[in-house]
């Protein structure tokens, strides 16, 4: 006798059996160990022991000590900084980072943030229900030496919630289950990374793993020199050149590319992937991840603000810039604000995104090849989604790579983050990418409504987790209580092939003007780490000049820019006209207002190319 079941009935029985296996008879937990897919109570881990034992960490510590040692050498300078992100570019870290290290060196920074909150692209705000909305899902890696130093120097290391040392991938072939790369304790780099890949039996075959090694050996032997030379190749081109199997792309690189820069491998520079892999391969705890224990505006940016102000600096909100005014010799005369006041300082720093920098570039600088190379850089669009459900979903206490065509990474913040903790309901935070053709996607999701984006996301979640989400489940599946869709039309600079050479140095040809931002030239990616580091390097430029000590100088300008220098025509700055977070290079919940037109202060459209000045419809 055979039992005949329809597809929906099979799914229902699978749902019941799997749910019972995960929750147990009393439903004590909905969290699983992704390596075994068995229930476990969520737990965090101690700070990884090898983080401070890397060359990059020691270099970061040495730079901090250098800046502190410059205090008292030369005249204390007043430094005006536009952008209250961690460094700006995409990140609010830059302006704050630059100011933090300037006060360490004995100077008086004035941070001017256009918005009513700090953080730039790590900003967060509350909705009408009191729930936090974050601009992006941000993860802290052991391979972030400058970020780890910031936490240590601010004495807030206890705010990092370290997770198990592993990478987690959703298994599309086994819906509702996961597979992992597990990093075994006590095994140093690079052997722990190699072993984690070899021990995983679900994603790649042994021959495929062995085929990958020859392409990565030059990175280990030659280091950064080899990595930089790969910038002209996309991830896909690099794979073809070195004969890497296609499944490396589908199983690993697609997930990595979207997580690193929100771009598909066909569009992403291989330098980005190799830079990340080099850190993770060479640093024993480089890939161990942590969540901050709450919203980043209060838990990270606010301590930086307090640190700066306690030492004589200022951090001012609601201070939008109108223009950078220049003297006859091209130097900065003042920052002119929208309310008409003029901020006069000894030194000036821009910590805004590359897209905003192009809009505020003074006419006097518009023919200088140093600044015109920024034309070749452009932010990449990304969408961050929050989904609140009526129940606790099957989850892992970690970041998860979704391996979905539309979704990059996600986390159940009700499990991963103390501030959002909820034993009865889940709040998923997901990165939706690629979300436009310029990032490799087939649809311009930036122009779609929130409802269309959420519907597409839910469809993907139904496919990935058929035992959790879907109307055909016995109880109708988890119900979506509310959502928030945060659009960032210009996030980190688009790391498409051939762009690395156009990232300018922090020092500029203007004697009292310095650049910060993760899009400026530094060895880390466009990331929180890159933002912090770029701000620190900008502070070093200012502090060294004030102390009469040598700087690293200007980065060489690419020949392709110099060849066009005689054809550059002076241009008046376009300016920043909007009043919304997007106008200033951040992200926001736009809803139906996204396509409101050129006077709305938001981006109304996108071009499918890079490097054109002023490609912003509504700023």
XYZ file of C-alpha atoms in Angstrom:
619
model
C 0.000 0.000 0.000
C 1.356 3.431 -0.945
C 0.495 6.723 0.713
C -0.126 9.390 -1.904
C 0.543 12.963 -0.810
C 0.395 16.207 -2.749
C 3.351 18.576 -2.751
C 1.661 20.927 -0.283
C 0.830 18.014 2.039
C 4.451 16.825 1.988
C 5.537 20.363 2.844
C 3.055 20.486 5.739
C 4.231 17.180 7.222
C 7.878 18.234 6.789
C 7.076 21.497 8.553
C 5.488 19.716 11.524
C 8.306 17.161 11.901
C 11.091 19.712 11.456
C 9.496 22.221 13.796
C 9.152 19.594 16.535
C 12.772 18.542 16.081
C 14.010 22.109 16.403
C 11.852 23.384 19.221
C 11.564 20.255 21.342
C 8.350 19.241 23.107
C 8.023 22.487 25.072
C 9.362 24.822 22.390
C 12.235 26.012 24.581
C 14.339 27.438 21.741
C 14.110 28.301 18.080
C 17.862 28.814 17.777
C 20.001 26.123 16.182
C 23.686 25.357 15.959
C 24.144 25.793 12.205
C 26.913 23.205 12.071
C 24.565 20.454 13.276
C 21.137 22.057 12.733
C 20.298 20.977 16.286
C 18.771 23.241 18.967
C 21.050 25.305 21.201
C 20.578 28.225 23.546
C 22.027 31.453 22.110
C 25.380 32.362 23.577
C 28.087 34.918 22.916
C 31.829 34.312 23.089
C 34.846 36.088 24.612
C 36.890 38.546 22.582
C 39.138 36.508 20.260
C 42.591 36.129 21.749
C 44.642 36.712 18.587
C 43.122 39.992 17.419
C 45.862 42.120 18.989
C 48.635 39.825 17.710
C 48.453 40.830 14.031
C 50.737 43.191 12.131
C 47.741 45.331 11.144
C 46.676 45.734 14.778
C 50.199 46.662 15.813
C 50.371 49.219 12.968
C 47.064 50.702 14.082
C 48.244 50.939 17.694
C 51.515 52.520 16.574
C 49.652 55.191 14.582
C 47.516 56.018 17.631
C 50.672 56.418 19.726
C 52.264 58.568 17.017
C 49.283 60.934 16.994
C 49.248 61.204 20.788
C 52.992 61.897 20.783
C 52.418 64.859 18.436
C 50.385 66.634 21.109
C 52.191 69.804 22.131
C 54.387 69.856 19.044
C 53.561 72.960 17.079
C 50.512 75.170 17.370
C 47.137 73.660 18.265
C 44.863 73.997 15.233
C 41.134 74.536 14.907
C 39.936 71.993 12.339
C 36.477 72.173 10.692
C 35.202 68.768 9.527
C 32.108 68.342 7.358
C 30.399 64.976 7.876
C 29.533 63.351 11.166
C 29.889 59.787 10.153
C 32.408 57.353 11.603
C 35.128 58.810 9.327
C 30.944 60.398 5.975
C 31.840 58.706 2.742
C 29.226 56.248 3.303
C 30.157 55.914 6.844
C 29.564 58.358 9.619
C 32.650 56.933 11.247
C 35.059 59.029 9.236
C 34.320 62.500 10.561
C 34.123 61.244 14.119
C 37.241 59.131 13.699
C 39.207 62.067 12.298
C 38.030 64.328 15.138
C 38.804 61.697 17.787
C 42.419 61.400 16.683
C 42.804 65.137 16.215
C 41.908 65.760 19.873
C 44.399 63.014 20.787
C 47.011 65.059 18.926
C 46.049 68.237 20.784
C 43.864 69.977 18.193
C 40.331 71.411 18.343
C 38.013 69.782 15.784
C 34.551 71.085 14.942
C 32.432 68.324 13.374
C 29.576 69.699 11.251
C 26.855 67.117 10.569
C 24.002 68.118 8.259
C 21.531 65.661 9.763
C 19.943 65.491 13.203
C 21.765 62.263 14.060
C 25.328 60.972 13.833
C 26.631 57.961 12.004
C 26.270 58.618 8.292
C 25.589 55.227 6.799
C 25.677 53.549 10.199
C 23.009 55.900 11.534
C 19.854 54.653 13.257
C 16.577 56.225 14.354
C 13.350 55.173 16.071
C 10.009 54.693 14.321
C 6.647 55.676 15.794
C 6.498 52.384 17.740
C 9.868 52.981 19.376
C 11.626 50.336 17.271
C 15.069 51.152 15.894
C 15.606 51.438 12.146
C 19.205 51.008 10.993
C 20.698 52.253 7.757
C 22.516 48.962 7.293
C 23.288 45.596 8.835
C 26.810 46.160 10.165
C 29.135 43.415 11.389
C 32.469 43.815 13.169
C 35.290 41.459 12.157
C 38.409 40.457 14.019
C 40.277 41.699 10.937
C 39.186 45.287 11.693
C 42.260 46.500 13.636
C 41.430 50.211 13.617
C 37.856 49.548 14.667
C 39.037 47.218 17.441
C 41.424 49.942 18.612
C 38.586 52.465 18.706
C 36.524 50.185 20.940
C 39.527 49.690 23.218
C 40.442 53.386 23.342
C 36.834 54.347 24.152
C 36.644 51.556 26.760
C 33.502 50.059 25.197
C 34.797 46.643 24.152
C 32.084 45.038 26.270
C 29.532 46.310 23.749
C 30.719 43.804 21.150
C 28.811 40.513 21.117
C 31.244 38.006 19.617
C 29.729 35.007 17.871
C 31.078 31.523 17.182
C 34.041 31.520 14.792
C 32.371 30.337 11.607
C 30.739 31.383 8.353
C 27.135 30.290 7.864
C 25.419 29.673 4.541
C 21.746 28.889 3.955
C 21.321 25.622 2.055
C 18.989 26.210 -0.871
C 19.018 22.500 -1.690
C 17.999 21.669 1.905
C 15.494 24.399 2.779
C 15.570 25.509 6.382
C 19.042 24.093 7.018
C 22.516 25.605 7.068
C 26.085 24.662 6.368
C 29.200 26.209 7.883
C 32.883 26.856 7.549
C 34.042 26.154 11.110
C 37.310 27.605 12.388
C 38.772 25.255 14.968
C 40.237 26.812 18.088
C 43.982 26.486 18.527
C 44.770 26.188 14.817
C 46.574 29.294 13.498
C 46.117 31.084 10.192
C 46.197 30.241 7.358
C 45.632 26.599 8.287
C 42.387 27.249 10.152
C 40.815 28.796 7.039
C 42.040 25.985 4.773
C 40.807 23.348 7.216
C 37.398 24.994 7.558
C 36.916 24.712 3.795
C 38.239 21.159 3.570
C 35.992 19.957 6.401
C 32.836 21.307 4.774
C 31.307 18.547 2.683
C 28.147 20.277 1.491
C 29.273 23.156 -0.732
C 32.294 22.108 -2.799
C 33.814 18.814 -3.847
C 37.452 18.040 -3.049
C 38.566 18.492 -6.710
C 36.843 21.901 -6.779
C 38.608 22.923 -3.591
C 41.959 21.834 -4.998
C 41.319 23.764 -8.231
C 40.916 26.945 -6.191
C 44.314 26.788 -4.505
C 46.592 27.723 -7.464
C 44.724 30.981 -8.013
C 45.074 32.010 -4.377
C 48.711 31.011 -3.835
C 50.115 34.200 -5.483
C 48.052 36.232 -3.018
C 49.702 34.439 -0.101
C 53.191 34.681 -1.582
C 53.170 38.201 -3.101
C 50.615 39.813 -0.802
C 49.237 43.276 -1.515
C 51.304 43.780 -4.671
C 49.525 40.874 -6.372
C 46.156 41.945 -4.956
C 46.432 45.486 -6.318
C 47.286 44.212 -9.798
C 43.975 42.337 -10.002
C 41.875 45.495 -9.851
C 41.391 45.538 -13.624
C 39.720 42.107 -13.451
C 36.230 41.311 -12.256
C 35.785 38.312 -9.991
C 34.354 36.433 -12.955
C 37.304 37.398 -15.226
C 39.781 36.324 -12.539
C 38.098 32.935 -12.263
C 38.282 32.439 -16.021
C 41.948 33.464 -16.112
C 42.945 30.965 -13.430
C 40.594 28.148 -14.458
C 38.575 28.159 -11.269
C 35.451 25.976 -11.360
C 32.089 27.700 -11.859
C 30.726 26.334 -8.612
C 33.219 28.449 -6.656
C 31.282 31.405 -7.980
C 27.798 30.058 -7.307
C 28.656 28.572 -3.914
C 30.994 31.194 -2.444
C 31.917 34.252 -4.527
C 28.383 35.476 -5.242
C 27.692 35.544 -1.513
C 31.034 37.240 -0.759
C 30.693 39.844 -3.523
C 27.239 40.947 -2.428
C 28.274 41.059 1.225
C 31.459 43.043 0.543
C 30.196 45.646 -1.930
C 26.549 44.849 -2.819
C 27.641 43.892 -6.357
C 27.500 40.648 -8.325
C 30.849 38.994 -9.224
C 30.546 39.975 -12.887
C 30.787 43.634 -11.844
C 33.059 43.504 -8.769
C 36.829 44.033 -8.838
C 38.745 40.935 -7.749
C 40.944 43.193 -5.624
C 38.033 43.575 -3.191
C 37.578 39.825 -2.709
C 41.317 39.179 -2.476
C 41.791 41.999 0.052
C 39.177 40.414 2.301
C 40.502 36.890 1.795
C 44.067 38.015 2.479
C 43.032 39.367 5.867
C 40.967 36.310 6.697
C 43.657 33.883 5.562
C 46.517 35.613 7.364
C 44.826 36.513 10.644
C 43.771 33.661 12.915
C 40.712 35.475 14.276
C 40.175 37.701 11.250
C 36.872 36.159 10.237
C 35.338 35.960 13.692
C 32.342 38.286 13.784
C 30.645 40.416 16.389
C 27.436 42.410 16.604
C 27.279 45.602 18.605
C 24.800 45.252 21.479
C 22.424 47.956 20.253
C 21.911 50.679 17.691
C 25.198 52.083 16.447
C 24.266 55.746 16.752
C 23.983 55.486 20.543
C 26.341 52.596 21.234
C 29.311 53.669 19.061
C 28.881 57.179 17.660
C 27.718 58.772 20.907
C 30.791 57.584 22.893
C 32.998 59.032 20.135
C 31.116 62.332 20.386
C 31.522 62.397 24.177
C 35.246 61.596 23.876
C 35.751 64.476 21.432
C 33.771 67.014 23.447
C 35.402 66.087 26.763
C 38.757 67.009 25.198
C 37.767 70.375 23.780
C 36.281 69.478 20.395
C 32.748 70.152 19.172
C 30.205 67.923 17.405
C 27.317 69.952 15.958
C 24.135 68.554 14.357
C 21.772 70.171 11.828
C 24.652 72.011 10.147
C 24.236 71.562 6.375
C 26.993 72.985 4.194
C 26.176 75.463 1.439
C 29.632 75.816 -0.092
C 33.375 75.680 0.380
C 34.629 79.248 -0.060
C 38.191 79.727 -1.335
C 40.896 82.398 -1.227
C 42.709 83.743 -4.299
C 45.454 81.139 -3.877
C 42.871 78.318 -3.874
C 43.090 77.588 -0.164
C 39.920 77.283 1.900
C 38.629 80.585 3.253
C 35.702 79.107 5.195
C 32.857 76.610 5.178
C 29.695 78.566 4.378
C 26.622 76.992 5.940
C 23.075 77.076 4.630
C 21.956 79.424 7.388
C 24.518 81.968 6.172
C 27.107 81.659 8.934
C 30.740 81.080 8.067
C 32.893 78.515 9.853
C 36.480 79.763 9.847
C 39.268 77.390 10.931
C 42.978 76.784 10.489
C 42.441 73.480 8.686
C 39.478 71.946 6.856
C 38.541 68.297 6.319
C 35.865 66.798 4.087
C 34.427 63.561 5.379
C 31.517 63.313 2.950
C 30.856 60.574 0.349
C 32.593 60.810 -3.013
C 29.251 61.649 -4.667
C 28.701 64.596 -2.340
C 32.322 65.750 -2.709
C 31.783 66.062 -6.467
C 28.771 68.315 -5.856
C 30.512 70.708 -3.475
C 33.884 70.917 -5.263
C 34.774 74.640 -5.558
C 35.159 76.141 -9.011
C 38.777 77.009 -8.208
C 39.579 73.290 -7.864
C 37.441 71.956 -10.708
C 40.269 71.716 -13.265
C 42.790 70.146 -10.891
C 43.503 66.533 -11.952
C 43.734 65.527 -8.283
C 40.060 66.312 -7.764
C 38.892 65.297 -11.227
C 39.950 61.728 -10.568
C 37.021 61.578 -8.126
C 34.782 61.729 -11.230
C 35.656 58.068 -11.742
C 34.181 57.038 -8.384
C 30.497 56.590 -7.645
C 28.490 55.126 -4.790
C 26.655 51.849 -5.235
C 22.956 51.569 -4.311
C 21.799 49.207 -1.575
C 18.605 48.495 0.353
C 18.372 47.438 3.997
C 15.155 45.749 5.125
C 13.661 45.173 8.588
C 10.906 42.574 8.960
C 8.995 42.083 12.220
C 7.172 38.731 12.549
C 4.438 37.522 14.885
C 6.521 34.605 16.158
C 10.038 33.407 16.728
C 11.479 31.969 13.528
C 14.057 29.232 13.237
C 17.293 31.177 13.574
C 21.025 31.181 14.210
C 22.827 33.488 16.631
C 25.004 34.809 13.851
C 25.182 36.470 10.466
C 23.913 34.248 7.666
C 24.767 34.339 3.957
C 21.419 33.760 2.284
C 22.800 32.593 -1.098
C 19.732 34.144 -2.687
C 19.552 36.036 -6.013
C 18.063 39.064 -4.225
C 19.290 38.840 -0.644
C 22.883 39.207 0.486
C 23.166 38.579 4.222
C 20.695 38.646 7.068
C 20.448 38.209 10.815
C 17.664 37.656 13.316
C 18.396 40.700 15.441
C 15.981 39.516 18.132
C 18.553 36.797 18.863
C 21.868 38.399 17.863
C 21.564 41.805 19.546
C 20.808 42.474 23.216
C 18.870 45.690 22.616
C 16.522 43.957 20.168
C 16.219 40.713 22.123
C 12.791 39.033 21.984
C 12.092 35.418 22.957
C 8.688 35.338 21.278
C 9.072 37.259 18.008
C 11.705 37.689 15.328
C 13.017 40.805 13.649
C 15.037 39.994 10.569
C 17.427 42.560 9.167
C 18.359 41.808 5.567
C 20.586 43.358 2.924
C 18.828 43.462 -0.452
C 21.453 43.343 -3.217
C 22.136 43.782 -6.020
C 19.296 46.245 -6.334
C 20.023 47.956 -9.664
C 21.542 47.145 -13.073
C 24.776 49.010 -12.261
C 25.355 46.481 -9.461
C 24.631 43.493 -11.693
C 20.923 43.132 -10.976
C 18.278 42.789 -13.664
C 15.779 45.096 -11.974
C 16.079 48.669 -10.706
C 14.688 47.908 -7.263
C 15.611 51.394 -6.077
C 12.704 52.669 -8.139
C 10.232 50.094 -6.820
C 7.794 50.691 -3.987
C 8.395 49.378 -0.485
C 5.518 46.959 -0.973
C 7.081 45.483 -4.116
C 10.463 45.100 -2.403
C 8.962 43.455 0.688
C 6.843 41.110 -1.468
C 9.958 39.995 -3.390
C 11.844 39.508 -0.109
C 9.044 37.417 1.392
C 8.965 35.299 -1.759
C 12.672 34.580 -1.334
C 12.193 33.753 2.354
C 9.388 31.331 1.449
C 11.764 29.562 -0.927
C 14.670 29.513 1.509
C 12.593 28.624 4.583
C 9.468 26.750 3.482
C 8.954 25.355 6.994
C 8.707 28.840 8.466
C 7.185 31.224 5.966
C 4.387 30.633 3.453
C 0.603 30.741 3.288
C 0.409 27.030 2.406
C 1.815 25.985 5.801
C -0.615 24.400 8.300
C -1.021 27.591 10.318
C -0.401 29.959 7.433
C 3.221 30.452 8.415
C 4.772 33.414 10.179
C 2.827 36.641 9.712
C 4.609 39.884 8.889
C 3.604 42.481 11.475
C 5.411 45.444 9.911
C 8.402 46.336 7.789
C 10.881 49.124 7.110
C 12.746 49.548 3.828
C 15.810 51.812 3.968
C 17.125 52.903 0.578
C 20.676 54.188 0.188
C 21.055 55.313 -3.449
C 24.788 55.944 -3.038
C 26.493 53.724 -0.491
C 30.143 52.585 -0.518
C 31.983 53.490 -3.710
C 31.306 51.010 -6.480
C 34.420 48.834 -6.573
C 34.056 47.895 -10.226
C 37.233 46.882 -12.064
C 39.799 49.610 -12.606
C 38.590 52.079 -9.971
C 41.191 51.588 -7.240
C 43.763 53.741 -9.013
C 41.440 56.759 -8.839
C 41.054 56.773 -5.051
C 42.849 59.957 -3.953
C 45.222 60.390 -1.028
C 43.992 62.040 2.142
C 46.470 64.864 1.584
C 45.419 67.196 -1.227
C 47.140 69.945 -3.285
C 45.205 72.504 -1.203
C 47.437 73.510 1.697
C 44.674 73.623 4.353
C 42.264 70.989 3.022
C 42.323 67.216 3.689
C 40.088 64.334 2.599
C 38.676 61.562 4.755
C 36.397 58.742 3.681
C 36.622 55.036 2.953
C 36.696 55.921 -0.754
C 40.078 57.625 -0.321
C 43.250 55.616 -0.769
C 43.821 53.115 2.044
C 44.428 49.380 2.146
C 41.070 48.357 3.564
C 37.779 48.091 1.739
C 34.937 50.574 1.556
C 33.722 49.558 4.992
C 33.479 50.657 8.616
C 37.119 49.680 9.017
C 38.086 51.654 5.913
C 36.124 54.635 7.199
C 37.776 54.617 10.621
C 41.220 54.177 9.074
C 40.715 56.917 6.488
C 39.642 59.345 9.210
C 42.724 58.410 11.199
C 44.979 58.965 8.182
C 43.382 62.375 7.596
C 44.090 63.286 11.217
C 47.699 62.202 10.698
C 48.053 64.580 7.727
C 46.740 67.553 9.718
C 48.701 66.706 12.873
C 51.998 66.143 11.048
C 51.727 69.414 9.144
C 50.960 71.266 12.381
C 53.985 69.689 14.075
C 56.274 70.416 11.139
C 56.801 66.735 10.460
C 56.792 65.112 7.011
C 53.598 63.639 5.591
C 53.211 60.730 3.183
C 52.536 63.194 0.367
C 50.143 63.063 -2.553
C 49.242 59.830 -4.265
C 50.339 59.703 -7.899
C 47.530 60.588 -10.295
C 46.753 58.053 -13.018
C 47.998 58.866 -16.507
C 44.490 58.657 -17.965
C 43.441 61.652 -15.839
C 46.591 63.659 -16.583
C 46.078 63.108 -20.309
C 42.778 65.006 -20.104
C 43.929 67.853 -17.852
C 44.091 70.464 -20.643
C 40.476 69.779 -21.583
C 39.019 70.304 -18.110
C 36.681 73.278 -18.047
C 36.083 75.252 -14.822
C 32.709 74.424 -13.322
C 30.628 75.968 -10.577
C 29.682 73.502 -7.818
C 26.230 71.980 -8.218
C 25.672 72.020 -4.471
C 23.492 69.875 -2.257
C 19.898 71.089 -2.428
C 17.798 68.543 -0.572
C 16.974 68.333 3.111
C 16.576 64.568 3.422
C 19.184 62.084 4.683
C 19.653 60.893 1.090
C 20.543 64.412 -0.014
C 23.480 64.287 2.390
C 24.616 60.818 1.324
C 22.728 58.732 3.880
C 19.720 56.451 3.703
C 16.101 56.674 4.749
C 12.697 55.056 4.591
C 11.284 56.650 1.475
C 7.990 54.900 0.850
C 5.890 56.406 -1.911
C 7.943 59.617 -1.814
C 10.872 57.995 -3.578
C 9.646 58.990 -7.044
C 8.314 62.386 -5.983
C 10.358 64.208 -8.584
C 13.350 66.524 -8.858
C 12.317 68.800 -6.005
C 11.866 66.092 -3.411
C 15.498 66.061 -2.366
C 15.954 62.383 -3.232
C 17.496 60.528 -6.121
C 14.920 60.022 -8.847
C 16.909 57.752 -11.101
C 20.197 56.043 -11.917
C 22.474 55.818 -14.892
C 23.998 52.532 -15.859
C 27.537 53.834 -15.930
C 30.178 55.224 -13.603
C 32.230 58.366 -13.435
C 29.856 61.114 -14.575
C 29.728 64.267 -12.481
C 26.337 65.327 -11.130
C 24.379 62.160 -11.886
C 21.925 62.887 -9.081
C 18.383 63.673 -10.030
C 17.061 65.332 -6.931
C 19.858 66.541 -4.683
